[in-house]
Amino acid sequence: MPTFFEKRQLVTPGDLLAEGDYIAGENTYKEENKIYAARTGLVEYEDKKINVVALRAFYIPRVGDIVIGTVVEVGFNGWTVDINSPYEAILRASEVLNRPFKPQKNDLTEVLDVGDLVVAKIVSYDRTHNPQLSVDEPGLGKITRGQIVKVTPTKIPRVIGKKGSMISMIKQETGCQAILGHNGIILITGKNLEDEELAMMAIRKIEEESHITGLTDRISQMIKKEKEKREVGKDESKN
Amino acid sequence: MSQKTEKLIDKKGLRLDGRKPDELRPIKIEVGILSNADGSAYIEQGKNKILAAVYGPKELHPKHMALPDRMVLRCRYHMAPFSVQERKSPAPSRREIELSKVIREAIEPAIFVEYYPRTAIDVFVEVLQADGSTRCASITAASLALADAGIPMRDLVVACSAGKVDDTIVLDLMDTEDKVGSADVPVAFMPNLGVVTLLQMDGILTQEEFENAINLAIEGCKKIYTLQKEALRAKYISVKEVEE
């Protein structure tokens, strides 16, 4: 049962990854006992399972995911939300208002209008129906302030880090709060714009350098350096 | 008309541009060169210069065109007005509409269309300069643009032509060879799976000549395939080197 690539090696679609008794994981497929890559990415072996961590992919909804989306349309009994995916999501008015409503009386644009950003959870999705959203939990709902950063959806686990090490470090160092949408959109809210910008810079660096080891240390160093630079800048302006 | 003024293959057995019968034209491929498209690729094969761009998958409008069990692949092959010697009308010609269909059908077997029902992918192929076998170079570029867009694929599709010129079977026809020569056989191929996705023939060949032409074209495809993979890798490897 040979495998043809080393761990974390770059593969392209159609590359033969392994032959024999293996299981096709993410971004791979099996044909006649052979495992091939389906996307450009890095190979990962997990016992008998072979995964390819895609370097470029789009978001496919999954039930339970937290996503950040933009309202694109206000309908009679709900909103259509763009969640950075091939499928548009639906948010029903009864979910948001928590009380019965009449389309003739209530004006939905007062609650959410086109262009508004929402944090929501996917409650249902399958091949035949577009995803449905819910805001029925603490922390979900309309976004009123903060900054938005977009990353490739496959990089979200990198931003979280091992057991949340990366994101908790960023939160601690910058003093910002962050909500990570599984669809690759990240919301950052801090005390001031400078803190937010620092956190955004860190996340952009993660996206660019996620395939190189020792990432958490490099990011924390970068943040510390940036902070020092700003302190020096402030002192100089005072003097 | 049949009386040719110039010979296409000289006494040494070399072609008009100095190539041997089984030699490809010089090829240059780049991936991810358009920032507004989801995926893109550029190919130079001899004097051919072709851009391919991919958008999607996305929701299909008008919605009634969407298929409940698979994605829709839409393709547009277009030649720029300045791509040929005499200005070409920018309106899609009969030939371009046919080639759009041919290219779509050549790349569709490589895509997992059943993964994302009710969506659509748009593929745009723009020929900036044409010099024979543009359909083959277009397929090569389009499949790279799809891979660059992060669309799951069974394999990359490569295409290459072979043909008969002055009673010799030759690889990768250029414009004059295509027009003056006696036959042209474009082949699109998925090398890792060994599947032919496009096979056409324009002209007359004996059965033996036809088989030789196909085999020669497939050999050419395999050579282009290594270049294609290199181009796809280069996009990420160059990023790595800059950072280290």
GROMACS .gro file of C-alpha atoms in nm:
model
  483
    1MET     CA    1   0.000   0.000   0.000
    2PRO     CA    2   0.228   0.277  -0.115
    3THR     CA    3   0.174   0.650  -0.072
    4PHE     CA    4   0.332   0.875  -0.330
    5PHE     CA    5   0.375   1.207  -0.151
    6GLU     CA    6   0.533   1.322   0.172
    7LYS     CA    7   0.341   1.493   0.448
    8ARG     CA    8   0.263   1.860   0.376
    9GLN     CA    9   0.381   1.834   0.015
   10LEU     CA   10   0.207   2.048  -0.248
   11VAL     CA   11  -0.023   1.853  -0.483
   12THR     CA   12  -0.239   1.952  -0.781
   13PRO     CA   13  -0.574   1.804  -0.897
   14GLY     CA   14  -0.533   1.455  -1.042
   15ASP     CA   15  -0.215   1.366  -0.851
   16LEU     CA   16  -0.213   1.002  -0.742
   17LEU     CA   17  -0.174   1.016  -0.362
   18ALA     CA   18  -0.197   0.653  -0.255
   19GLU     CA   19  -0.287   0.308  -0.372
   20GLY     CA   20  -0.455   0.039  -0.165
   21ASP     CA   21  -0.664   0.027   0.148
   22TYR     CA   22  -0.699   0.399   0.224
   23ILE     CA   23  -0.996   0.625   0.288
   24ALA     CA   24  -1.050   0.935   0.075
   25GLY     CA   25  -1.076   1.238   0.308
   26GLU     CA   26  -1.126   1.604   0.228
   27ASN     CA   27  -1.054   1.724  -0.126
   28THR     CA   28  -0.963   1.377  -0.251
   29TYR     CA   29  -1.151   1.103  -0.431
   30LYS     CA   30  -1.121   0.730  -0.473
   31GLU     CA   31  -1.137   0.537  -0.796
   32GLU     CA   32  -1.047   0.169  -0.830
   33ASN     CA   33  -0.861   0.156  -0.497
   34LYS     CA   34  -0.654   0.462  -0.584
   35ILE     CA   35  -0.674   0.796  -0.404
   36TYR     CA   36  -0.636   1.111  -0.613
   37ALA     CA   37  -0.623   1.480  -0.517
   38ALA     CA   38  -0.920   1.694  -0.621
   39ARG     CA   39  -0.780   2.037  -0.527
   40THR     CA   40  -0.447   2.216  -0.509
   41GLY     CA   41  -0.322   2.190  -0.153
   42LEU     CA   42  -0.103   2.018   0.106
   43VAL     CA   43  -0.132   1.644   0.179
   44GLU     CA   44  -0.206   1.527   0.534
   45TYR     CA   45  -0.208   1.162   0.641
   46GLU     CA   46  -0.433   1.063   0.930
   47ASP     CA   47  -0.396   0.686   0.983
   48LYS     CA   48  -0.578   0.539   0.684
   49LYS     CA   49  -0.743   0.865   0.587
   50ILE     CA   50  -0.586   1.099   0.337
   51ASN     CA   51  -0.677   1.467   0.334
   52VAL     CA   52  -0.570   1.757   0.116
   53VAL     CA   53  -0.574   2.094   0.294
   54ALA     CA   54  -0.689   2.318   0.010
   55LEU     CA   55  -0.499   2.642  -0.053
   56ARG     CA   56  -0.800   2.785  -0.234
   57ALA     CA   57  -1.162   2.688  -0.178
   58PHE     CA   58  -1.506   2.838  -0.135
   59TYR     CA   59  -1.743   2.802   0.161
   60ILE     CA   60  -2.002   2.525   0.159
   61PRO     CA   61  -2.257   2.563   0.442
   62ARG     CA   62  -2.270   2.312   0.728
   63VAL     CA   63  -2.539   2.293   0.995
   64GLY     CA   64  -2.413   2.446   1.320
   65ASP     CA   65  -2.158   2.680   1.161
   66ILE     CA   66  -2.142   3.042   1.276
   67VAL     CA   67  -2.128   3.271   0.972
   68ILE     CA   68  -2.112   3.643   0.905
   69GLY     CA   69  -2.321   3.765   0.614
   70THR     CA   70  -2.456   4.073   0.437
   71VAL     CA   71  -2.828   4.131   0.384
   72VAL     CA   72  -2.886   4.155   0.009
   73GLU     CA   73  -3.265   4.148  -0.012
   74VAL     CA   74  -3.562   4.221   0.213
   75GLY     CA   75  -3.860   3.999   0.133
   76PHE     CA   76  -4.216   3.967   0.265
   77ASN     CA   77  -4.135   3.741   0.556
   78GLY     CA   78  -3.757   3.744   0.583
   79TRP     CA   79  -3.420   3.842   0.446
   80THR     CA   80  -3.181   3.697   0.191
   81VAL     CA   81  -2.824   3.696   0.322
   82ASP     CA   82  -2.501   3.664   0.122
   83ILE     CA   83  -2.277   3.432   0.326
   84ASN     CA   84  -1.977   3.427   0.089
   85SER     CA   85  -2.087   3.092  -0.054
   86PRO     CA   86  -2.236   2.962  -0.382
   87TYR     CA   87  -2.569   2.940  -0.195
   88GLU     CA   88  -2.757   3.239  -0.053
   89ALA     CA   89  -2.898   3.199   0.296
   90ILE     CA   90  -3.249   3.276   0.421
   91LEU     CA   91  -3.321   3.445   0.755
   92ARG     CA   92  -3.688   3.433   0.851
   93ALA     CA   93  -3.852   3.731   1.018
   94SER     CA   94  -4.008   3.518   1.291
   95GLU     CA   95  -3.656   3.407   1.393
   96VAL     CA   96  -3.544   3.764   1.450
   97LEU     CA   97  -3.854   3.926   1.593
   98ASN     CA   98  -3.939   3.643   1.835
   99ARG     CA   99  -4.307   3.727   1.811
  100PRO     CA  100  -4.578   3.683   1.552
  101PHE     CA  101  -4.567   3.947   1.284
  102LYS     CA  102  -4.786   4.057   0.998
  103PRO     CA  103  -4.621   4.152   0.671
  104GLN     CA  104  -4.885   4.425   0.627
  105LYS     CA  105  -4.805   4.595   0.957
  106ASN     CA  106  -4.437   4.537   1.032
  107ASP     CA  107  -4.171   4.699   0.820
  108LEU     CA  108  -3.879   4.455   0.807
  109THR     CA  109  -3.634   4.720   0.690
  110GLU     CA  110  -3.655   4.876   1.036
  111VAL     CA  111  -3.500   4.562   1.183
  112LEU     CA  112  -3.248   4.474   0.913
  113ASP     CA  113  -3.193   4.659   0.587
  114VAL     CA  114  -2.997   4.583   0.270
  115GLY     CA  115  -2.625   4.616   0.345
  116ASP     CA  116  -2.653   4.532   0.715
  117LEU     CA  117  -2.413   4.270   0.850
  118VAL     CA  118  -2.535   3.986   1.070
  119VAL     CA  119  -2.372   3.712   1.274
  120ALA     CA  120  -2.588   3.400   1.245
  121LYS     CA  121  -2.592   3.026   1.283
  122ILE     CA  122  -2.684   2.781   1.010
  123VAL     CA  123  -2.976   2.570   1.130
  124SER     CA  124  -3.056   2.372   0.818
  125TYR     CA  125  -2.900   2.300   0.482
  126ASP     CA  126  -2.902   2.017   0.231
  127ARG     CA  127  -2.847   1.961  -0.140
  128THR     CA  128  -3.201   2.060  -0.231
  129HIS     CA  129  -3.255   2.365  -0.007
  130ASN     CA  130  -3.062   2.681   0.054
  131PRO     CA  131  -2.924   2.728   0.407
  132GLN     CA  132  -3.148   2.876   0.677
  133LEU     CA  133  -3.010   3.104   0.944
  134SER     CA  134  -3.099   3.170   1.306
  135VAL     CA  135  -2.999   3.450   1.543
  136ASP     CA  136  -3.163   3.286   1.843
  137GLU     CA  137  -2.852   3.268   2.062
  138PRO     CA  138  -2.649   3.518   2.264
  139GLY     CA  139  -2.382   3.688   2.056
  140LEU     CA  140  -2.572   3.651   1.730
  141GLY     CA  141  -2.759   3.924   1.546
  142LYS     CA  142  -2.694   4.254   1.374
  143ILE     CA  143  -2.340   4.391   1.381
  144THR     CA  144  -2.328   4.751   1.499
  145ARG     CA  145  -1.955   4.822   1.514
  146GLY     CA  146  -1.614   4.672   1.440
  147GLN     CA  147  -1.398   4.581   1.143
  148ILE     CA  148  -1.441   4.302   0.888
  149VAL     CA  149  -1.154   4.091   0.750
  150LYS     CA  150  -1.203   3.834   0.474
  151VAL     CA  151  -0.983   3.524   0.451
  152THR     CA  152  -1.004   3.204   0.245
  153PRO     CA  153  -1.258   2.983   0.434
  154THR     CA  154  -1.006   2.696   0.460
  155LYS     CA  155  -0.771   2.922   0.660
  156ILE     CA  156  -1.016   2.972   0.949
  157PRO     CA  157  -0.874   2.673   1.148
  158ARG     CA  158  -0.532   2.841   1.115
  159VAL     CA  159  -0.665   3.164   1.261
  160ILE     CA  160  -0.811   2.967   1.553
  161GLY     CA  161  -0.487   2.772   1.607
  162LYS     CA  162  -0.434   2.458   1.815
  163LYS     CA  163  -0.710   2.455   2.080
  164GLY     CA  164  -0.766   2.825   2.012
  165SER     CA  165  -0.406   2.926   2.089
  166MET     CA  166  -0.372   3.167   1.799
  167ILE     CA  167  -0.693   3.360   1.839
  168SER     CA  168  -0.668   3.385   2.219
  169MET     CA  169  -0.314   3.521   2.179
  170ILE     CA  170  -0.436   3.783   1.931
  171LYS     CA  171  -0.726   3.878   2.161
  172GLN     CA  172  -0.493   3.911   2.458
  173GLU     CA  173  -0.222   4.109   2.280
  174THR     CA  174  -0.451   4.354   2.104
  175GLY     CA  175  -0.734   4.372   2.358
  176CYS     CA  176  -0.990   4.312   2.082
  177GLN     CA  177  -1.282   4.074   2.062
  178ALA     CA  178  -1.312   3.858   1.751
  179ILE     CA  179  -1.594   3.656   1.600
  180LEU     CA  180  -1.480   3.404   1.340
  181GLY     CA  181  -1.734   3.316   1.074
  182HIS     CA  182  -1.674   2.970   0.931
  183ASN     CA  183  -1.737   3.126   0.591
  184GLY     CA  184  -1.405   3.312   0.608
  185ILE     CA  185  -1.534   3.645   0.737
  186ILE     CA  186  -1.396   3.772   1.069
  187LEU     CA  187  -1.538   4.052   1.283
  188ILE     CA  188  -1.304   4.241   1.513
  189THR     CA  189  -1.423   4.484   1.779
  190GLY     CA  190  -1.181   4.673   1.998
  191LYS     CA  191  -1.165   4.984   2.216
  192ASN     CA  192  -1.018   5.195   1.940
  193LEU     CA  193  -0.934   5.181   1.572
  194GLU     CA  194  -0.561   5.127   1.634
  195ASP     CA  195  -0.617   4.805   1.829
  196GLU     CA  196  -0.853   4.680   1.560
  197GLU     CA  197  -0.604   4.757   1.286
  198LEU     CA  198  -0.334   4.566   1.469
  199ALA     CA  199  -0.556   4.256   1.497
  200MET     CA  200  -0.647   4.287   1.126
  201MET     CA  201  -0.280   4.303   1.033
  202ALA     CA  202  -0.212   3.987   1.232
  203ILE     CA  203  -0.495   3.798   1.062
  204ARG     CA  204  -0.381   3.903   0.714
  205LYS     CA  205  -0.031   3.779   0.798
  206ILE     CA  206  -0.175   3.445   0.911
  207GLU     CA  207  -0.356   3.405   0.579
  208GLU     CA  208  -0.041   3.471   0.378
  209GLU     CA  209   0.195   3.256   0.584
  210SER     CA  210  -0.027   2.977   0.708
  211HIS     CA  211   0.172   2.704   0.528
  212ILE     CA  212   0.498   2.782   0.716
  213THR     CA  213   0.564   2.636   1.063
  214GLY     CA  214   0.608   2.837   1.387
  215LEU     CA  215   0.323   3.070   1.295
  216THR     CA  216   0.191   3.160   1.643
  217ASP     CA  217   0.533   3.274   1.765
  218ARG     CA  218   0.594   3.485   1.457
  219ILE     CA  219   0.256   3.653   1.485
  220SER     CA  220   0.301   3.734   1.854
  221GLN     CA  221   0.645   3.880   1.780
  222MET     CA  222   0.499   4.089   1.500
  223ILE     CA  223   0.227   4.229   1.726
  224LYS     CA  224   0.478   4.316   2.000
  225LYS     CA  225   0.705   4.493   1.752
  226GLU     CA  226   0.413   4.691   1.608
  227LYS     CA  227   0.307   4.793   1.960
  228GLU     CA  228   0.658   4.916   2.045
  229LYS     CA  229   0.672   5.114   1.723
  230ARG     CA  230   0.343   5.284   1.809
  231GLU     CA  231   0.454   5.364   2.164
  232VAL     CA  232   0.766   5.531   2.025
  233GLY     CA  233   0.552   5.722   1.777
  234LYS     CA  234   0.324   5.847   2.056
  235ASP     CA  235   0.613   5.958   2.278
  236GLU     CA  236   0.769   6.151   1.995
  237SER     CA  237   0.448   6.333   1.917
  238LYS     CA  238   0.411   6.430   2.285
  239ASN     CA  239   0.762   6.573   2.296
  240MET     CA  240  -0.555   2.579  -5.484
  241SER     CA  241  -0.412   2.236  -5.425
  242GLN     CA  242  -0.089   2.344  -5.596
  243LYS     CA  243   0.118   2.467  -5.303
  244THR     CA  244   0.367   2.743  -5.362
  245GLU     CA  245   0.585   2.650  -5.066
  246LYS     CA  246   0.674   2.318  -4.912
  247LEU     CA  247   0.569   2.278  -4.551
  248ILE     CA  248   0.848   2.034  -4.470
  249ASP     CA  249   1.196   2.088  -4.610
  250LYS     CA  250   1.454   1.834  -4.727
  251LYS     CA  251   1.599   1.797  -4.378
  252GLY     CA  252   1.254   1.705  -4.247
  253LEU     CA  253   1.207   2.032  -4.058
  254ARG     CA  254   0.887   2.238  -4.056
  255LEU     CA  255   0.831   2.604  -4.148
  256ASP     CA  256   0.938   2.724  -3.803
  257GLY     CA  257   1.229   2.481  -3.780
  258ARG     CA  258   1.056   2.223  -3.563
  259LYS     CA  259   1.090   1.847  -3.599
  260PRO     CA  260   0.761   1.666  -3.681
  261ASP     CA  261   0.714   1.550  -3.320
  262GLU     CA  262   0.816   1.876  -3.154
  263LEU     CA  263   0.588   2.115  -2.963
  264ARG     CA  264   0.599   2.492  -2.996
  265PRO     CA  265   0.754   2.679  -2.701
  266ILE     CA  266   0.496   2.706  -2.421
  267LYS     CA  267   0.468   2.957  -2.138
  268ILE     CA  268   0.192   2.922  -1.877
  269GLU     CA  269   0.098   3.148  -1.587
  270VAL     CA  270  -0.174   3.094  -1.327
  271GLY     CA  271  -0.371   3.345  -1.121
  272ILE     CA  272  -0.291   3.660  -1.316
  273LEU     CA  273  -0.634   3.827  -1.302
  274SER     CA  274  -0.729   3.954  -0.955
  275ASN     CA  275  -1.098   4.019  -1.025
  276ALA     CA  276  -1.179   3.665  -1.140
  277ASP     CA  277  -1.205   3.371  -0.899
  278GLY     CA  278  -0.949   3.183  -1.105
  279SER     CA  279  -0.742   3.263  -1.414
  280ALA     CA  280  -0.466   3.140  -1.641
  281TYR     CA  281  -0.265   3.267  -1.936
  282ILE     CA  282  -0.098   3.054  -2.201
  283GLU     CA  283   0.145   3.131  -2.481
  284GLN     CA  284   0.190   2.843  -2.721
  285GLY     CA  285   0.400   2.956  -3.014
  286LYS     CA  286   0.230   3.275  -3.132
  287ASN     CA  287  -0.098   3.187  -2.958
  288LYS     CA  288  -0.180   3.414  -2.666
  289ILE     CA  289  -0.486   3.311  -2.468
  290LEU     CA  290  -0.642   3.424  -2.140
  291ALA     CA  291  -0.888   3.213  -1.943
  292ALA     CA  292  -1.097   3.333  -1.647
  293VAL     CA  293  -1.337   3.148  -1.419
  294TYR     CA  294  -1.618   3.281  -1.199
  295GLY     CA  295  -1.810   3.071  -0.951
  296PRO     CA  296  -1.960   2.846  -0.843
  297LYS     CA  297  -2.244   3.088  -0.777
  298GLU     CA  298  -2.620   3.093  -0.781
  299LEU     CA  299  -2.757   3.074  -1.130
  300HIS     CA  300  -2.966   3.355  -1.277
  301PRO     CA  301  -3.220   3.311  -1.432
  302LYS     CA  302  -3.310   3.053  -1.171
  303HIS     CA  303  -3.514   2.828  -1.400
  304MET     CA  304  -3.194   2.736  -1.583
  305ALA     CA  305  -3.049   2.575  -1.270
  306LEU     CA  306  -3.038   2.197  -1.254
  307PRO     CA  307  -3.155   2.028  -0.933
  308ASP     CA  308  -2.887   1.760  -0.926
  309ARG     CA  309  -2.575   1.919  -1.072
  310MET     CA  310  -2.400   2.246  -1.150
  311VAL     CA  311  -2.421   2.416  -1.486
  312LEU     CA  312  -2.100   2.488  -1.671
  313ARG     CA  313  -2.113   2.784  -1.908
  314CYS     CA  314  -1.832   2.862  -2.144
  315ARG     CA  315  -1.754   3.146  -2.382
  316TYR     CA  316  -1.474   3.124  -2.635
  317HIS     CA  317  -1.407   3.459  -2.796
  318MET     CA  318  -1.147   3.595  -3.033
  319ALA     CA  319  -1.037   3.954  -2.992
  320PRO     CA  320  -1.080   4.171  -3.305
  321PHE     CA  321  -0.701   4.205  -3.322
  322SER     CA  322  -0.627   3.834  -3.278
  323VAL     CA  323  -0.601   3.762  -3.651
  324GLN     CA  324  -0.442   3.937  -3.952
  325GLU     CA  325  -0.764   4.086  -4.087
  326ARG     CA  326  -0.985   4.251  -3.822
  327LYS     CA  327  -1.239   4.003  -3.691
  328SER     CA  328  -1.585   4.125  -3.599
  329PRO     CA  329  -1.615   4.112  -3.221
  330ALA     CA  330  -1.964   3.957  -3.246
  331PRO     CA  331  -1.960   3.585  -3.174
  332SER     CA  332  -1.934   3.396  -3.499
  333ARG     CA  333  -2.075   3.054  -3.578
  334ARG     CA  334  -1.730   2.904  -3.527
  335GLU     CA  335  -1.684   3.066  -3.185
  336ILE     CA  336  -2.023   2.941  -3.064
  337GLU     CA  337  -1.929   2.589  -3.172
  338LEU     CA  338  -1.588   2.609  -3.006
  339SER     CA  339  -1.751   2.730  -2.683
  340LYS     CA  340  -1.953   2.410  -2.679
  341VAL     CA  341  -1.653   2.195  -2.772
  342ILE     CA  342  -1.441   2.344  -2.492
  343ARG     CA  343  -1.723   2.312  -2.239
  344GLU     CA  344  -1.770   1.945  -2.321
  345ALA     CA  345  -1.396   1.883  -2.304
  346ILE     CA  346  -1.354   2.025  -1.952
  347GLU     CA  347  -1.684   1.912  -1.799
  348PRO     CA  348  -1.578   1.546  -1.738
  349ALA     CA  349  -1.297   1.674  -1.513
  350ILE     CA  350  -1.527   1.867  -1.277
  351PHE     CA  351  -1.733   1.712  -0.998
  352VAL     CA  352  -2.051   1.876  -1.128
  353GLU     CA  353  -2.270   1.667  -0.896
  354TYR     CA  354  -2.112   1.816  -0.581
  355TYR     CA  355  -2.279   2.154  -0.602
  356PRO     CA  356  -2.635   2.134  -0.739
  357ARG     CA  357  -2.824   2.448  -0.846
  358THR     CA  358  -2.506   2.649  -0.908
  359ALA     CA  359  -2.317   2.766  -1.216
  360ILE     CA  360  -1.958   2.815  -1.321
  361ASP     CA  361  -1.867   3.064  -1.593
  362VAL     CA  362  -1.557   3.007  -1.801
  363PHE     CA  363  -1.433   3.284  -2.029
  364VAL     CA  364  -1.167   3.218  -2.288
  365GLU     CA  365  -1.028   3.520  -2.468
  366VAL     CA  366  -0.796   3.466  -2.762
  367LEU     CA  367  -0.566   3.768  -2.784
  368GLN     CA  368  -0.356   3.632  -3.069
  369ALA     CA  369  -0.435   3.324  -3.277
  370ASP     CA  370  -0.192   3.094  -3.454
  371GLY     CA  371  -0.357   2.757  -3.500
  372SER     CA  372  -0.479   2.498  -3.249
  373THR     CA  373  -0.637   2.768  -3.033
  374ARG     CA  374  -0.905   2.527  -2.911
  375CYS     CA  375  -0.635   2.304  -2.764
  376ALA     CA  376  -0.448   2.586  -2.593
  377SER     CA  377  -0.784   2.721  -2.467
  378ILE     CA  378  -0.873   2.389  -2.302
  379THR     CA  379  -0.530   2.372  -2.137
  380ALA     CA  380  -0.571   2.725  -1.999
  381ALA     CA  381  -0.936   2.685  -1.898
  382SER     CA  382  -0.869   2.375  -1.688
  383LEU     CA  383  -0.587   2.559  -1.509
  384ALA     CA  384  -0.816   2.853  -1.437
  385LEU     CA  385  -1.071   2.612  -1.287
  386ALA     CA  386  -0.807   2.455  -1.063
  387ASP     CA  387  -0.694   2.805  -0.960
  388ALA     CA  388  -1.052   2.893  -0.861
  389GLY     CA  389  -1.046   2.604  -0.612
  390ILE     CA  390  -1.304   2.394  -0.795
  391PRO     CA  391  -1.270   2.021  -0.716
  392MET     CA  392  -1.148   1.834  -1.022
  393ARG     CA  393  -1.072   1.474  -1.113
  394ASP     CA  394  -0.768   1.576  -1.313
  395LEU     CA  395  -0.636   1.864  -1.517
  396VAL     CA  396  -0.739   1.854  -1.883
  397VAL     CA  397  -0.465   1.898  -2.142
  398ALA     CA  398  -0.517   1.933  -2.513
  399CYS     CA  399  -0.286   1.911  -2.810
  400SER     CA  400  -0.332   1.868  -3.184
  401ALA     CA  401  -0.168   1.645  -3.440
  402GLY     CA  402  -0.217   1.640  -3.816
  403LYS     CA  403  -0.092   1.550  -4.159
  404VAL     CA  404   0.128   1.792  -4.347
  405ASP     CA  405   0.307   1.697  -4.671
  406ASP     CA  406   0.229   1.328  -4.607
  407THR     CA  407   0.396   1.341  -4.263
  408ILE     CA  408   0.218   1.311  -3.928
  409VAL     CA  409   0.316   1.616  -3.722
  410LEU     CA  410   0.248   1.744  -3.369
  411ASP     CA  411   0.100   2.079  -3.258
  412LEU     CA  412  -0.008   2.240  -3.587
  413MET     CA  413   0.044   2.610  -3.643
  414ASP     CA  414  -0.185   2.830  -3.849
  415THR     CA  415  -0.037   2.770  -4.197
  416GLU     CA  416  -0.002   2.398  -4.138
  417ASP     CA  417  -0.363   2.386  -4.029
  418LYS     CA  418  -0.486   2.574  -4.337
  419VAL     CA  419  -0.262   2.421  -4.605
  420GLY     CA  420  -0.209   2.077  -4.451
  421SER     CA  421  -0.438   1.786  -4.525
  422ALA     CA  422  -0.570   1.690  -4.180
  423ASP     CA  423  -0.598   1.817  -3.822
  424VAL     CA  424  -0.676   1.601  -3.514
  425PRO     CA  425  -0.724   1.791  -3.186
  426VAL     CA  426  -0.724   1.569  -2.874
  427ALA     CA  427  -0.803   1.662  -2.513
  428PHE     CA  428  -0.684   1.422  -2.249
  429MET     CA  429  -0.679   1.361  -1.872
  430PRO     CA  430  -0.334   1.207  -1.825
  431ASN     CA  431  -0.369   1.057  -1.477
  432LEU     CA  432  -0.694   0.885  -1.559
  433GLY     CA  433  -0.610   0.808  -1.922
  434VAL     CA  434  -0.940   0.951  -2.049
  435VAL     CA  435  -0.986   1.131  -2.382
  436THR     CA  436  -1.244   1.411  -2.346
  437LEU     CA  437  -1.226   1.563  -2.693
  438LEU     CA  438  -1.147   1.406  -3.027
  439GLN     CA  439  -1.212   1.576  -3.357
  440MET     CA  440  -1.082   1.532  -3.710
  441ASP     CA  441  -1.084   1.775  -3.996
  442GLY     CA  442  -0.951   1.628  -4.323
  443ILE     CA  443  -0.883   1.281  -4.453
  444LEU     CA  444  -0.653   1.024  -4.294
  445THR     CA  445  -0.613   0.649  -4.334
  446GLN     CA  446  -0.686   0.438  -4.029
  447GLU     CA  447  -0.316   0.388  -3.965
  448GLU     CA  448  -0.239   0.758  -4.000
  449PHE     CA  449  -0.526   0.841  -3.767
  450GLU     CA  450  -0.395   0.608  -3.497
  451ASN     CA  451  -0.046   0.753  -3.531
  452ALA     CA  452  -0.187   1.104  -3.505
  453ILE     CA  453  -0.382   1.026  -3.186
  454ASN     CA  454  -0.083   0.862  -3.021
  455LEU     CA  455   0.140   1.155  -3.117
  456ALA     CA  456  -0.116   1.405  -2.981
  457ILE     CA  457  -0.144   1.214  -2.652
  458GLU     CA  458   0.235   1.217  -2.616
  459GLY     CA  459   0.223   1.594  -2.671
  460CYS     CA  460  -0.053   1.625  -2.408
  461LYS     CA  461   0.164   1.446  -2.152
  462LYS     CA  462   0.449   1.689  -2.217
  463ILE     CA  463   0.219   1.990  -2.175
  464TYR     CA  464   0.072   1.833  -1.858
  465THR     CA  465   0.406   1.859  -1.674
  466LEU     CA  466   0.426   2.228  -1.770
  467GLN     CA  467   0.067   2.277  -1.652
  468LYS     CA  468   0.139   2.127  -1.309
  469GLU     CA  469   0.456   2.331  -1.275
  470ALA     CA  470   0.261   2.651  -1.347
  471LEU     CA  471  -0.002   2.566  -1.084
  472ARG     CA  472   0.265   2.490  -0.823
  473ALA     CA  473   0.470   2.798  -0.910
  474LYS     CA  474   0.196   3.028  -0.780
  475TYR     CA  475   0.236   2.894  -0.426
  476ILE     CA  476   0.606   2.811  -0.428
  477SER     CA  477   0.697   3.168  -0.529
  478VAL     CA  478   0.496   3.297  -0.231
  479LYS     CA  479   0.691   3.066   0.000
  480GLU     CA  480   1.028   3.182  -0.129
  481VAL     CA  481   0.950   3.549  -0.084
  482GLU     CA  482   0.865   3.496   0.281
  483GLU     CA  483   1.157   3.275   0.378
   0.00000   0.00000   0.00000
